[in-house]
Tab-separated table of C-alpha atoms in Angstrom:
chain	number	residue	atom	x	y	z
A	1	MET	CA	122.155	125.113	102.052
A	2	ILE	CA	118.807	123.297	102.279
A	3	LYS	CA	115.870	125.620	102.730
A	4	GLN	CA	113.741	125.278	105.866
A	5	GLU	CA	110.746	124.192	103.735
A	6	ASN	CA	112.812	121.250	102.447
A	7	LYS	CA	113.253	119.694	105.876
A	8	ILE	CA	111.064	116.670	106.666
A	9	SER	CA	110.629	114.708	109.888
A	10	ILE	CA	109.588	111.064	109.618
A	11	ILE	CA	108.114	109.307	112.650
A	12	GLY	CA	108.949	105.600	112.806
A	13	SER	CA	111.517	103.531	110.915
A	14	GLY	CA	109.605	100.538	109.548
A	15	PHE	CA	109.565	99.506	105.903
A	16	SER	CA	107.209	102.289	104.786
A	17	SER	CA	109.183	104.995	106.613
A	18	LEU	CA	112.513	103.774	105.240
A	19	SER	CA	111.066	103.631	101.746
A	20	ALA	CA	109.688	107.164	102.000
A	21	ALA	CA	112.927	108.453	103.538
A	22	CYS	CA	114.914	107.191	100.557
A	23	TYR	CA	112.592	108.731	97.980
A	24	LEU	CA	112.312	112.069	99.779
A	25	ALA	CA	116.077	112.308	100.154
A	26	LYS	CA	116.424	111.515	96.459
A	27	TYR	CA	113.989	114.379	95.703
A	28	GLY	CA	116.282	116.767	97.580
A	29	TYR	CA	114.688	116.933	101.010
A	30	GLU	CA	116.655	116.891	104.242
A	31	VAL	CA	115.170	113.925	106.084
A	32	VAL	CA	115.401	113.008	109.764
A	33	VAL	CA	113.844	109.737	110.955
A	34	TYR	CA	112.739	109.459	114.604
A	35	GLU	CA	112.418	105.954	116.099
A	36	LYS	CA	111.120	105.227	119.616
A	37	ASN	CA	113.019	101.923	119.978
A	38	LYS	CA	116.773	101.471	120.268
A	39	THR	CA	117.103	99.907	116.801
A	40	ILE	CA	115.473	100.856	113.529
A	41	GLY	CA	113.104	98.618	111.596
A	42	GLY	CA	109.771	99.072	113.327
A	43	ARG	CA	108.075	95.684	113.562
A	44	ALA	CA	110.934	94.121	111.575
A	45	ARG	CA	113.464	94.077	114.402
A	46	GLN	CA	115.651	91.209	115.625
A	47	TYR	CA	115.774	89.261	118.862
A	48	LEU	CA	119.175	87.774	119.746
A	49	ASN	CA	119.719	85.206	122.494
A	50	ASP	CA	122.713	82.956	123.204
A	51	GLY	CA	123.785	82.513	119.586
A	52	PHE	CA	120.222	82.353	118.221
A	53	THR	CA	118.692	84.972	115.908
A	54	PHE	CA	114.986	85.636	115.379
A	55	ASP	CA	113.132	88.023	113.108
A	56	ILE	CA	110.682	89.555	115.600
A	57	GLY	CA	108.219	90.577	112.891
A	58	PRO	CA	107.889	89.589	109.218
A	59	THR	CA	109.419	86.263	108.206
A	60	TRP	CA	107.998	85.803	104.673
A	61	TYR	CA	109.684	87.348	101.628
A	62	TRP	CA	107.097	87.386	98.848
A	63	MET	CA	106.704	89.533	95.709
A	64	PRO	CA	110.440	89.949	95.029
A	65	ASP	CA	109.635	92.184	92.061
A	66	VAL	CA	108.404	94.920	94.436
A	67	PHE	CA	111.764	94.918	96.250
A	68	GLU	CA	113.593	94.943	92.907
A	69	LYS	CA	111.507	97.892	91.728
A	70	PHE	CA	112.226	99.812	94.923
A	71	PHE	CA	116.000	99.442	94.693
A	72	ALA	CA	115.982	100.028	90.907
A	73	ASP	CA	114.501	103.478	91.546
A	74	PHE	CA	117.890	104.320	93.084
A	75	GLY	CA	120.007	102.525	90.487
A	76	LYS	CA	120.529	99.583	92.833
A	77	LYS	CA	119.584	95.911	93.159
A	78	PRO	CA	118.631	93.862	96.240
A	79	SER	CA	121.855	91.896	95.702
A	80	ASP	CA	123.812	95.089	96.406
A	81	TYR	CA	122.595	94.812	100.010
A	82	TYR	CA	121.617	91.213	100.767
A	83	LYS	CA	121.634	87.723	99.289
A	84	LEU	CA	118.355	86.018	98.367
A	85	GLU	CA	117.695	82.285	98.244
A	86	LYS	CA	114.542	80.766	96.794
A	87	LEU	CA	113.097	78.276	99.252
A	88	SER	CA	112.665	74.741	97.972
A	89	PRO	CA	110.182	73.585	99.072
A	90	ALA	CA	108.330	76.863	99.558
A	91	TYR	CA	106.409	75.683	102.632
A	92	GLN	CA	104.561	72.771	104.217
A	93	VAL	CA	100.968	72.535	105.433
A	94	TYR	CA	99.866	70.056	108.113
A	95	PHE	CA	96.253	68.858	108.182
A	96	GLY	CA	96.627	66.032	110.721
A	97	LYS	CA	99.114	63.621	112.249
A	98	ASN	CA	101.667	62.654	109.593
A	99	ASP	CA	99.299	64.247	107.065
A	100	SER	CA	100.829	67.195	105.251
A	101	ILE	CA	101.246	68.679	101.796
A	102	VAL	CA	104.582	70.151	100.773
A	103	ILE	CA	104.404	73.011	98.264
A	104	PRO	CA	107.285	72.843	95.745
A	105	ASP	CA	109.129	75.865	94.376
A	106	ASN	CA	107.813	75.690	90.798
A	107	PHE	CA	104.335	75.779	89.327
A	108	GLN	CA	104.478	72.552	87.304
A	109	GLU	CA	105.313	70.538	90.414
A	110	ILE	CA	102.564	72.349	92.319
A	111	CYS	CA	100.129	71.211	89.612
A	112	ASP	CA	101.355	67.657	90.140
A	113	VAL	CA	100.733	67.980	93.890
A	114	PHE	CA	97.178	69.207	93.227
A	115	GLU	CA	96.498	66.412	90.752
A	116	LYS	CA	97.696	63.800	93.211
A	117	GLU	CA	95.349	65.169	95.880
A	118	GLU	CA	92.328	65.661	93.573
A	119	LYS	CA	92.183	64.313	90.027
A	120	GLY	CA	91.391	67.075	87.541
A	121	SER	CA	92.171	69.896	89.958
A	122	SER	CA	95.333	70.990	88.150
A	123	LYS	CA	93.255	72.020	85.118
A	124	HIS	CA	91.235	74.364	87.318
A	125	LEU	CA	94.373	75.585	89.078
A	126	ILE	CA	95.977	76.594	85.770
A	127	LYS	CA	92.879	78.624	84.820
A	128	PHE	CA	92.712	80.173	88.295
A	129	MET	CA	96.362	81.152	88.133
A	130	LYS	CA	95.945	82.792	84.733
A	131	SER	CA	93.305	85.046	86.298
A	132	ALA	CA	95.605	85.618	89.286
A	133	GLU	CA	98.503	86.637	87.016
A	134	ASP	CA	96.316	89.069	85.063
A	135	ASN	CA	95.115	90.627	88.313
A	136	TYR	CA	98.682	90.837	89.612
A	137	ASP	CA	99.687	92.795	86.523
A	138	ILE	CA	96.837	95.254	87.095
A	139	ALA	CA	97.074	95.526	90.875
A	140	VAL	CA	100.739	95.351	91.787
A	141	LYS	CA	102.115	97.022	88.692
A	142	ASP	CA	99.589	99.851	88.630
A	143	MET	CA	96.670	100.165	91.093
A	144	VAL	CA	98.613	99.918	94.349
A	145	TYR	CA	100.860	102.809	93.313
A	146	LYS	CA	97.874	105.208	93.436
A	147	PRO	CA	97.527	107.543	96.468
A	148	GLY	CA	93.918	106.663	97.354
A	149	VAL	CA	92.732	110.228	96.759
A	150	SER	CA	89.807	109.455	94.445
A	151	PRO	CA	87.612	106.508	93.396
A	152	LEU	CA	88.549	107.367	89.807
A	153	GLU	CA	91.969	105.817	90.470
A	154	LEU	CA	90.317	102.396	90.309
A	155	ILE	CA	88.451	102.989	87.068
A	156	SER	CA	89.996	101.736	83.853
A	157	PHE	CA	89.032	99.364	81.080
A	158	LYS	CA	90.985	96.583	82.775
A	159	THR	CA	89.225	96.997	86.112
A	160	ALA	CA	85.817	97.593	84.508
A	161	VAL	CA	85.833	94.184	82.818
A	162	ARG	CA	86.725	92.650	86.186
A	163	LEU	CA	84.106	94.518	88.188
A	164	SER	CA	82.341	91.317	89.233
A	165	GLN	CA	85.543	90.164	90.965
A	166	PHE	CA	85.258	93.055	93.416
A	167	PHE	CA	81.810	91.872	94.466
A	168	SER	CA	82.596	88.176	94.662
A	169	THR	CA	85.034	86.649	97.149
A	170	ILE	CA	88.153	84.529	97.155
A	171	ARG	CA	86.194	81.838	98.976
A	172	LYS	CA	83.518	81.623	96.258
A	173	GLN	CA	86.077	81.683	93.480
A	174	VAL	CA	88.268	78.963	94.971
A	175	ARG	CA	85.377	76.643	95.792
A	176	LYS	CA	83.730	76.776	92.357
A	177	LYS	CA	85.814	73.951	90.938
A	178	ILE	CA	88.124	72.613	93.680
A	179	LYS	CA	86.497	70.139	96.089
A	180	SER	CA	89.407	69.001	98.290
A	181	GLU	CA	89.292	70.878	101.595
A	182	LYS	CA	93.073	70.625	101.816
A	183	LEU	CA	93.603	72.272	98.436
A	184	ILE	CA	90.960	74.881	99.233
A	185	GLN	CA	92.796	75.844	102.418
A	186	ILE	CA	96.085	76.109	100.527
A	187	LEU	CA	94.484	78.431	97.953
A	188	GLU	CA	92.738	80.516	100.620
A	189	PHE	CA	95.840	80.839	102.796
A	190	PRO	CA	97.664	83.675	100.911
A	191	VAL	CA	94.895	86.224	101.512
A	192	LEU	CA	95.649	85.973	105.234
A	193	PHE	CA	98.549	88.297	104.371
A	194	LEU	CA	95.863	90.880	103.555
A	195	GLY	CA	94.495	90.562	107.069
A	196	ALA	CA	90.969	89.357	106.281
A	197	LYS	CA	88.855	86.230	105.919
A	198	PRO	CA	88.650	84.650	102.440
A	199	SER	CA	84.870	85.071	102.722
A	200	ASN	CA	85.328	88.866	103.034
A	201	THR	CA	88.185	89.329	100.561
A	202	PRO	CA	87.287	90.337	96.978
A	203	ALA	CA	88.063	87.680	94.353
A	204	PHE	CA	90.277	90.242	92.603
A	205	TYR	CA	92.820	89.683	95.363
A	206	ASN	CA	93.634	86.223	93.981
A	207	PHE	CA	96.779	87.952	92.743
A	208	MET	CA	98.236	86.834	96.077
A	209	ASN	CA	98.066	83.266	94.741
A	210	TYR	CA	100.213	84.353	91.812
A	211	ALA	CA	102.702	85.789	94.295
A	212	ASP	CA	102.671	82.447	96.116
A	213	PHE	CA	102.798	79.832	93.357
A	214	SER	CA	104.500	81.701	90.505
A	215	LEU	CA	106.859	84.228	92.093
A	216	GLY	CA	107.795	81.883	94.925
A	217	THR	CA	108.897	82.165	98.531
A	218	TRP	CA	112.347	83.601	99.196
A	219	HIS	CA	114.707	84.007	102.125
A	220	PRO	CA	117.176	86.871	102.621
A	221	VAL	CA	120.291	85.247	104.068
A	222	GLY	CA	120.543	86.508	107.637
A	223	GLY	CA	116.809	87.172	107.788
A	224	MET	CA	114.351	89.945	107.012
A	225	TYR	CA	116.406	92.342	109.106
A	226	LYS	CA	119.016	92.255	106.333
A	227	VAL	CA	116.455	94.038	104.152
A	228	ILE	CA	116.057	96.699	106.853
A	229	GLU	CA	119.838	97.075	107.049
A	230	GLY	CA	120.041	97.375	103.262
A	231	MET	CA	117.340	100.022	103.099
A	232	SER	CA	118.851	101.986	105.986
A	233	LYS	CA	122.286	101.935	104.315
A	234	LEU	CA	120.725	103.257	101.123
A	235	ALA	CA	118.939	105.945	103.133
A	236	LYS	CA	122.111	106.991	104.932
A	237	ASP	CA	124.014	107.122	101.629
A	238	LEU	CA	121.295	109.487	100.406
A	239	GLY	CA	121.827	111.716	103.459
A	240	VAL	CA	119.009	110.569	105.750
A	241	GLN	CA	119.669	111.003	109.491
A	242	PHE	CA	118.359	108.574	112.117
A	243	LYS	CA	117.581	109.289	115.766
A	244	THR	CA	116.671	106.294	117.967
A	245	ASN	CA	115.374	105.996	121.542
A	246	VAL	CA	113.171	109.032	121.018
A	247	THR	CA	109.558	109.566	122.024
A	248	ILE	CA	107.347	112.001	120.172
A	249	ASN	CA	105.283	113.599	122.944
A	250	SER	CA	103.148	115.881	120.766
A	251	ILE	CA	102.817	117.536	117.357
A	252	GLU	CA	102.389	121.306	117.317
A	253	VAL	CA	100.124	123.068	114.805
A	254	ASP	CA	100.196	126.832	114.211
A	255	GLU	CA	97.338	129.251	113.525
A	256	SER	CA	97.546	128.587	109.771
A	257	ASN	CA	96.872	124.866	110.362
A	258	LYS	CA	100.438	123.852	109.611
A	259	VAL	CA	102.849	121.710	111.604
A	260	SER	CA	105.313	123.980	113.357
A	261	GLY	CA	107.202	121.526	115.526
A	262	MET	CA	107.265	118.393	117.669
A	263	GLN	CA	108.001	117.710	121.296
A	264	VAL	CA	110.722	115.042	121.152
A	265	ASN	CA	111.858	113.543	124.451
A	266	GLY	CA	110.382	116.624	126.113
A	267	GLU	CA	112.260	119.113	123.927
A	268	ARG	CA	110.881	121.157	121.054
A	269	VAL	CA	112.143	120.341	117.557
A	270	GLU	CA	111.221	122.669	114.724
A	271	THR	CA	109.865	121.011	111.618
A	272	ASN	CA	107.520	122.148	108.916
A	273	LEU	CA	106.503	118.801	107.444
A	274	ILE	CA	105.855	115.471	109.156
A	275	LEU	CA	105.370	112.076	107.570
A	276	SER	CA	104.270	109.499	110.126
A	277	GLY	CA	104.966	105.815	109.554
A	278	ALA	CA	103.961	105.176	113.154
A	279	ASP	CA	100.495	103.927	114.064
A	280	TYR	CA	97.985	106.275	112.382
A	281	HIS	CA	95.585	106.361	115.346
A	282	HIS	CA	98.420	107.028	117.796
A	283	THR	CA	99.867	109.790	115.611
A	284	GLU	CA	96.563	111.631	115.612
A	285	THR	CA	96.421	111.476	119.415
A	286	LEU	CA	99.613	113.575	119.388
A	287	LEU	CA	97.623	116.412	117.804
A	288	PRO	CA	95.255	118.863	119.485
A	289	THR	CA	91.783	117.287	119.341
A	290	LYS	CA	90.399	119.659	116.724
A	291	PHE	CA	93.072	118.590	114.217
A	292	ARG	CA	92.275	114.865	114.373
A	293	GLN	CA	90.554	113.558	111.243
A	294	TYR	CA	89.187	110.303	112.631
A	295	SER	CA	87.225	109.786	115.838
A	296	GLU	CA	87.557	106.929	118.311
A	297	LYS	CA	84.240	105.654	116.962
A	298	TYR	CA	85.701	105.597	113.449
A	299	TRP	CA	88.606	103.407	114.520
A	300	SER	CA	86.472	101.118	116.666
A	301	ASN	CA	84.195	100.423	113.687
A	302	LYS	CA	87.060	99.439	111.370
A	303	THR	CA	87.991	95.833	110.553
A	304	PHE	CA	91.548	95.304	111.699
A	305	ALA	CA	93.946	92.644	110.594
A	306	PRO	CA	94.904	90.252	113.402
A	307	SER	CA	97.256	90.674	116.269
A	308	SER	CA	99.473	87.710	117.143
A	309	LEU	CA	100.856	85.639	119.962
A	310	LEU	CA	104.433	84.802	119.035
A	311	PHE	CA	106.966	82.530	120.652
A	312	TYR	CA	110.692	82.666	119.895
A	313	ILE	CA	112.208	79.324	120.867
A	314	GLY	CA	115.714	77.933	120.981
A	315	PHE	CA	115.843	74.138	120.536
A	316	ASP	CA	118.806	72.019	121.594
A	317	LYS	CA	118.524	69.784	118.499
A	318	LYS	CA	117.514	69.848	114.836
A	319	LEU	CA	113.803	69.261	114.282
A	320	LYS	CA	112.356	66.670	111.911
A	321	ASN	CA	109.379	66.667	109.555
A	322	VAL	CA	109.105	70.468	109.265
A	323	CYS	CA	110.104	73.016	106.625
A	324	HIS	CA	111.471	76.545	106.927
A	325	HIS	CA	107.833	77.722	106.759
A	326	THR	CA	105.288	75.283	108.214
A	327	LEU	CA	101.540	75.894	108.608
A	328	PHE	CA	99.370	73.882	110.983
A	329	PHE	CA	95.820	73.761	109.590
A	330	ASP	CA	94.626	70.711	111.505
A	331	THR	CA	91.730	72.572	113.148
A	332	ASP	CA	88.718	74.452	111.782
A	333	PHE	CA	89.823	77.695	110.121
A	334	ASP	CA	86.341	79.231	110.167
A	335	GLU	CA	85.970	78.686	113.909
A	336	HIS	CA	89.338	80.325	114.540
A	337	ALA	CA	88.466	83.199	112.185
A	338	LYS	CA	85.245	83.896	114.112
A	339	THR	CA	87.303	84.584	117.250
A	340	ILE	CA	89.357	87.148	115.304
A	341	TYR	CA	86.702	89.000	113.305
A	342	ASP	CA	83.229	88.188	114.670
A	343	ASN	CA	83.540	87.573	118.397
A	344	PRO	CA	86.959	88.821	119.578
A	345	SER	CA	88.254	86.149	121.970
A	346	TRP	CA	90.945	83.545	122.418
A	347	PRO	CA	90.465	80.596	120.012
A	348	GLU	CA	89.734	77.208	121.555
A	349	LYS	CA	91.627	75.321	118.844
A	350	PRO	CA	93.967	77.764	117.114
A	351	LEU	CA	95.603	77.336	113.770
A	352	PHE	CA	99.232	78.376	113.914
A	353	TYR	CA	102.309	78.989	111.791
A	354	ALA	CA	105.904	78.082	112.553
A	355	SER	CA	109.139	79.329	111.039
A	356	PHE	CA	112.382	77.388	111.395
A	357	PRO	CA	114.861	79.574	109.480
A	358	SER	CA	117.879	77.650	110.768
A	359	ILE	CA	116.808	74.789	108.445
A	360	THR	CA	117.828	77.068	105.573
A	361	ASP	CA	120.272	79.476	107.182
A	362	ASP	CA	122.996	78.393	109.651
A	363	SER	CA	123.331	81.955	110.967
A	364	PHE	CA	120.057	81.616	112.911
A	365	ALA	CA	121.217	78.990	115.405
A	366	PRO	CA	124.361	77.354	116.760
A	367	GLU	CA	125.417	74.078	115.141
A	368	ASN	CA	122.963	71.177	115.643
A	369	LYS	CA	120.389	73.508	117.191
A	370	GLU	CA	117.170	75.008	115.799
A	371	ALA	CA	115.596	78.454	115.991
A	372	GLY	CA	111.810	78.380	115.888
A	373	THR	CA	109.164	81.095	115.758
A	374	ILE	CA	105.538	80.129	116.357
A	375	LEU	CA	102.676	82.515	115.568
A	376	ILE	CA	98.985	82.308	116.489
A	377	PRO	CA	96.783	84.963	114.808
A	378	LEU	CA	94.472	86.682	117.300
A	379	ALA	CA	91.857	89.382	117.577
A	380	PRO	CA	93.422	92.732	118.499
A	381	GLY	CA	92.445	94.161	121.862
A	382	ILE	CA	91.834	90.906	123.722
A	383	GLU	CA	93.154	90.153	127.210
A	384	ASP	CA	96.861	89.343	127.308
A	385	THR	CA	98.415	87.819	130.445
A	386	PRO	CA	101.437	85.577	131.177
A	387	LYS	CA	99.051	82.799	132.244
A	388	ILE	CA	97.183	82.896	128.916
A	389	ARG	CA	100.425	82.954	126.950
A	390	GLU	CA	101.686	79.886	128.820
A	391	LYS	CA	98.431	78.036	128.205
A	392	TYR	CA	98.718	78.575	124.451
A	393	PHE	CA	102.397	77.723	124.406
A	394	ASN	CA	101.528	74.320	125.837
A	395	ILE	CA	98.754	73.886	123.269
A	396	VAL	CA	100.970	74.577	120.249
A	397	ILE	CA	103.933	72.556	121.529
A	398	GLU	CA	101.709	69.535	122.157
A	399	ARG	CA	100.208	69.878	118.668
A	400	LEU	CA	103.634	70.345	117.095
A	401	GLU	CA	104.860	67.157	118.750
A	402	LYS	CA	101.776	65.163	117.813
A	403	LEU	CA	101.509	66.306	114.202
A	404	THR	CA	105.195	65.974	113.342
A	405	GLY	CA	105.793	62.789	115.338
A	406	GLN	CA	108.640	63.964	117.553
A	407	LYS	CA	109.399	65.119	121.084
A	408	VAL	CA	110.579	68.717	121.323
A	409	ARG	CA	109.565	69.992	124.759
A	410	ASP	CA	112.577	68.506	126.533
A	411	SER	CA	114.872	70.140	123.972
A	412	ILE	CA	113.719	73.707	124.600
A	413	LEU	CA	116.626	75.837	125.812
A	414	PHE	CA	114.572	79.029	126.186
A	415	LYS	CA	111.440	80.735	124.947
A	416	GLU	CA	110.348	84.352	124.711
A	417	SER	CA	106.795	85.483	123.994
A	418	TYR	CA	105.350	88.554	122.261
A	419	CYS	CA	101.676	89.504	122.146
A	420	VAL	CA	99.033	92.246	122.210
A	421	ASN	CA	100.539	94.190	125.119
A	422	ASP	CA	103.965	94.207	123.461
A	423	PHE	CA	102.602	95.551	120.162
A	424	ILE	CA	101.018	98.386	122.134
A	425	LYS	CA	104.134	99.072	124.233
A	426	ASP	CA	106.704	98.893	121.433
A	427	TYR	CA	104.748	100.321	118.488
A	428	ASN	CA	101.786	102.233	120.004
A	429	SER	CA	99.731	99.852	117.894
A	430	TYR	CA	95.950	100.388	118.001
A	431	LYS	CA	94.551	97.571	120.194
A	432	GLY	CA	97.845	95.769	119.649
A	433	ASN	CA	97.144	94.886	116.022
A	434	ALA	CA	100.068	93.388	114.133
A	435	TYR	CA	99.187	94.062	110.479
A	436	GLY	CA	97.103	97.228	110.236
A	437	LEU	CA	93.681	97.487	108.583
A	438	ALA	CA	92.258	94.468	106.780
A	439	ASN	CA	91.953	94.746	102.997
A	440	ILE	CA	88.237	94.197	102.607
A	441	LEU	CA	86.163	95.917	99.914
A	442	THR	CA	85.003	98.753	102.199
A	443	GLN	CA	88.607	99.429	103.265
A	444	THR	CA	90.287	99.430	99.861
A	445	ALA	CA	92.172	102.276	98.159
A	446	PHE	CA	90.321	105.616	98.599
A	447	LEU	CA	88.246	104.085	101.432
A	448	ARG	CA	91.294	103.759	103.678
A	449	PRO	CA	92.565	106.514	106.018
A	450	LYS	CA	94.140	109.221	103.865
A	451	ILE	CA	97.847	109.729	103.279
A	452	LYS	CA	97.470	113.521	103.544
A	453	SER	CA	95.723	114.990	106.558
A	454	ASN	CA	92.723	117.107	105.583
A	455	LYS	CA	93.060	119.197	108.754
A	456	VAL	CA	96.805	119.825	108.986
A	457	ASN	CA	98.308	121.076	105.746
A	458	ASN	CA	101.747	119.537	106.061
A	459	LEU	CA	101.044	116.262	107.889
A	460	TYR	CA	101.180	112.984	105.966
A	461	PHE	CA	100.926	109.283	106.787
A	462	THR	CA	102.373	106.052	105.429
A	463	GLY	CA	102.233	102.379	106.377
A	464	GLN	CA	99.763	99.566	106.970
A	465	LEU	CA	96.857	101.742	108.142
A	466	THR	CA	96.759	103.770	104.951
A	467	VAL	CA	97.272	103.022	101.227
A	468	PRO	CA	97.740	100.373	99.934
A	469	GLY	CA	97.494	98.049	102.980
A	470	PRO	CA	99.070	95.288	105.096
A	471	GLY	CA	102.297	93.453	104.325
A	472	VAL	CA	105.933	94.240	103.629
A	473	PRO	CA	105.717	94.841	99.841
A	474	PRO	CA	102.669	97.129	100.263
A	475	SER	CA	104.617	99.027	102.934
A	476	LEU	CA	107.468	99.671	100.487
A	477	ILE	CA	104.887	100.898	97.996
A	478	SER	CA	103.173	103.039	100.635
A	479	GLY	CA	106.432	104.875	101.272
A	480	LYS	CA	106.829	105.645	97.590
A	481	VAL	CA	103.221	106.741	97.153
A	482	ALA	CA	103.383	109.018	100.214
A	483	SER	CA	106.640	110.622	99.078
A	484	GLU	CA	105.238	111.264	95.588
A	485	LEU	CA	102.106	112.833	97.050
A	486	ILE	CA	104.290	115.104	99.200
A	487	LEU	CA	106.284	116.103	96.140
A	488	LYS	CA	103.093	116.781	94.156
A	489	THR	CA	101.270	118.753	96.833
A	490	ARG	CA	104.327	120.763	97.873
A	491	LYS	CA	105.059	122.156	94.417
């Protein structure tokens, strides 16, 4: 019989929560996961409509080694749960009408693409990527698995000799040798996964370029939700229980500053340890005021990664001149970025990203039809109305038609939108952010909100608002780090 002190409640069922649930169950805890929506997966849910399938949230599968490491910790492989295909090409970037660069699926061909665009640039790219690989080995294989408890976690000989990279930026590093604006944008693009501007992101984070060009872009057949299904099957096999359609109304703390229970759908549930993978700010609002670590002022002063306006579209034909992942960088990135980070507002000329998974995977759309997801990054907390959404839908469809040289509007069978208000409603997301806290220098590692509450002895956090940061692979890592900290502090 499992002792009462070995029972753990996890709030939320996104990647970080599922990861933590698996590890904690492996360590011998009885784990129950509580999810407010009707299906598990957090932001990584699915939208199904008339034979079409859409990943509502993440659509990129990068850093496959992190997924492999996760499953290996349980004696498994990703292939035990889902099939992976490497995308070839990896993605396409549009800079103007009939003006695009296609990124191949191997580094030598990428060098050839760079050389064709700017003579001599491949030499600089090779040197840049060597630095990126070295940083990847330090960051992703070591640093990101630290719990963010102390600044000493970042200090080693390897990081000391790279100290200058923490005080320079990706933008400065990329622009030292490369002159082509197109190539610069391609090299600056991966740090958008960290939720910050290249001008604010430490140069050390060029390891994302290694993830891009060397490790490649992959696709789980059936979509990212297949990863969720795989992780949930592993969790269930380890004894984890899932409860969906539940709302956590409050968290109760006893006189010894310990969690004693939760109000779940209006009924009290006893628990003596909570790990929240839900929005950090929202979770703290479930506590009595005196037990909240971070004030409203604290959160309002933080730099958040973007929110998004998304459109899920069913097309009545196959589209031309696009790849599975297609980026539209035909407008000024810096001007768009200002509306996200400097002056929160709707961008006049937005950059956008489109995913057409049915190009790769027939399961996403009926025969001779196309499933498309379009995403515009936005400042969290801005006004969100049906009228504004429609305005921006027209903008991106017109640009899509113009840039790719084809008519698509008349072939739209349906569209569904998702924006700031939906992130708040479905995920209790602070200001409707989509990706958590940006990974800038002042919000790195021990400078992020803590995994362990310093006011409630048995309350912990995981996910994109704590260590290590935004993205799916970091969320898997966050779940492991949180579970290990629980194990260490509970001994």
